[in-house]
Structure formats: structure tokens, C-alpha cells
Short mmCIF file of C-alpha atoms in Angstrom, two decimals:
data_model
loop_
_atom_site.label_atom_id
_atom_site.label_comp_id
_atom_site.label_asym_id
_atom_site.label_seq_id
_atom_site.Cartn_x
_atom_site.Cartn_y
_atom_site.Cartn_z
CA UNK A 208 20.37 -17.46 0.66
CA UNK A 209 22.22 -16.74 -2.59
CA UNK A 210 22.00 -18.56 -5.93
CA UNK A 211 24.97 -20.83 -5.23
CA UNK A 212 23.48 -22.01 -1.94
CA UNK A 213 20.12 -22.66 -3.58
CA UNK A 214 21.73 -24.65 -6.41
CA UNK A 215 23.74 -26.69 -3.92
CA UNK A 216 20.62 -27.43 -1.88
CA UNK A 217 18.65 -28.41 -4.98
CA UNK A 218 21.42 -30.75 -6.14
CA UNK A 219 21.40 -32.42 -2.74
CA UNK A 220 17.62 -32.91 -2.72
CA UNK A 221 16.64 -33.34 -6.39
CA UNK A 222 17.71 -35.51 -9.28
CA UNK A 223 19.31 -33.92 -12.34
CA UNK A 224 16.12 -34.65 -14.25
CA UNK A 225 14.00 -32.83 -11.66
CA UNK A 226 16.36 -29.86 -11.72
CA UNK A 227 16.08 -29.73 -15.53
CA UNK A 228 12.28 -29.76 -15.31
CA UNK A 229 12.36 -26.99 -12.73
CA UNK A 230 14.66 -24.89 -14.94
CA UNK A 231 12.30 -25.40 -17.90
CA UNK A 232 9.30 -24.31 -15.84
CA UNK A 233 11.10 -21.20 -14.58
CA UNK A 234 12.29 -20.31 -18.08
CA UNK A 235 8.76 -20.69 -19.46
CA UNK A 236 7.31 -18.50 -16.70
CA UNK A 237 9.98 -15.87 -17.38
CA UNK A 238 9.10 -15.89 -21.10
CA UNK A 239 5.39 -15.50 -20.27
CA UNK A 240 6.16 -12.51 -18.05
CA UNK A 241 8.26 -10.90 -20.79
CA UNK A 242 5.47 -11.50 -23.28
CA UNK A 243 2.92 -9.83 -20.98
CA UNK A 244 5.25 -6.87 -20.47
CA UNK A 245 5.69 -6.44 -24.23
CA UNK A 246 1.91 -6.54 -24.75
CA UNK A 247 1.40 -3.91 -22.04
CA UNK A 248 4.15 -1.71 -23.51
CA UNK A 249 2.51 -1.90 -26.94
CA UNK A 250 -0.95 -1.10 -25.55
CA UNK A 251 0.41 1.87 -23.60
CA UNK A 252 2.31 3.15 -26.64
CA UNK A 253 -0.85 2.86 -28.79
CA UNK A 254 -2.86 4.59 -26.06
CA UNK A 255 -5.12 1.54 -25.77
CA UNK A 256 -4.37 0.69 -22.15
CA UNK A 257 -6.89 2.46 -19.99
CA UNK A 258 -6.50 2.77 -16.26
CA UNK A 259 -9.55 3.36 -14.08
CA UNK A 260 -8.46 6.15 -11.70
CA UNK A 261 -11.19 5.23 -9.20
CA UNK A 262 -9.85 1.67 -8.88
CA UNK A 263 -6.32 3.00 -8.40
CA UNK A 264 -7.52 5.42 -5.72
CA UNK A 265 -9.44 2.64 -3.93
CA UNK A 266 -6.37 0.41 -3.86
CA UNK A 267 -4.18 3.23 -2.57
CA UNK A 268 -6.68 3.99 0.19
CA UNK A 269 -6.92 0.30 1.13
CA UNK A 270 -3.13 0.08 1.24
CA UNK A 271 -2.82 3.00 3.65
CA UNK A 272 -5.75 1.80 5.77
CA UNK A 273 -4.10 -1.61 6.13
CA UNK A 274 -0.72 0.02 6.79
CA UNK A 275 -2.16 2.14 9.61
CA UNK A 276 -3.66 -0.94 11.31
CA UNK A 277 -0.18 -2.47 11.67
#
């Protein structure tokens, strides 16, 4: 489903006011994501973002173990 189809469906099912509220919520969430990304970029640049290699390795192993089960 593309954006036009989604907008058409929303207009059929929701009031203009509800659509506005939904757009505001999505915009706010997008801004929060951008803010988090900027914080992470700054921490990485300042060498203050530490990654635990053991946790990364555990997650990779879990991913491949789960993948092999399917």
C-alpha cells in the first residue's frame, strides 16, 4: 500500500481533526528519533558512547541460533 492509498483510506475512516492529531503525533515521534540520533552522533564523536562487545556477540549468536531454528 503506498502513501496515496493510505491517505485515501484514512480520509474515508477518520475525521479531519483525527487526521491532524495523527500527523502531529507522527511528526513529534519523528523529531524525537532525530533528537536521539543527534545525541548518539555527538556521543560517538566525543568517544563517550561505549559498546559492550560481549553483549553484541551474544545478540549476534542469538540471532543466528533463532535463524537456524526456522
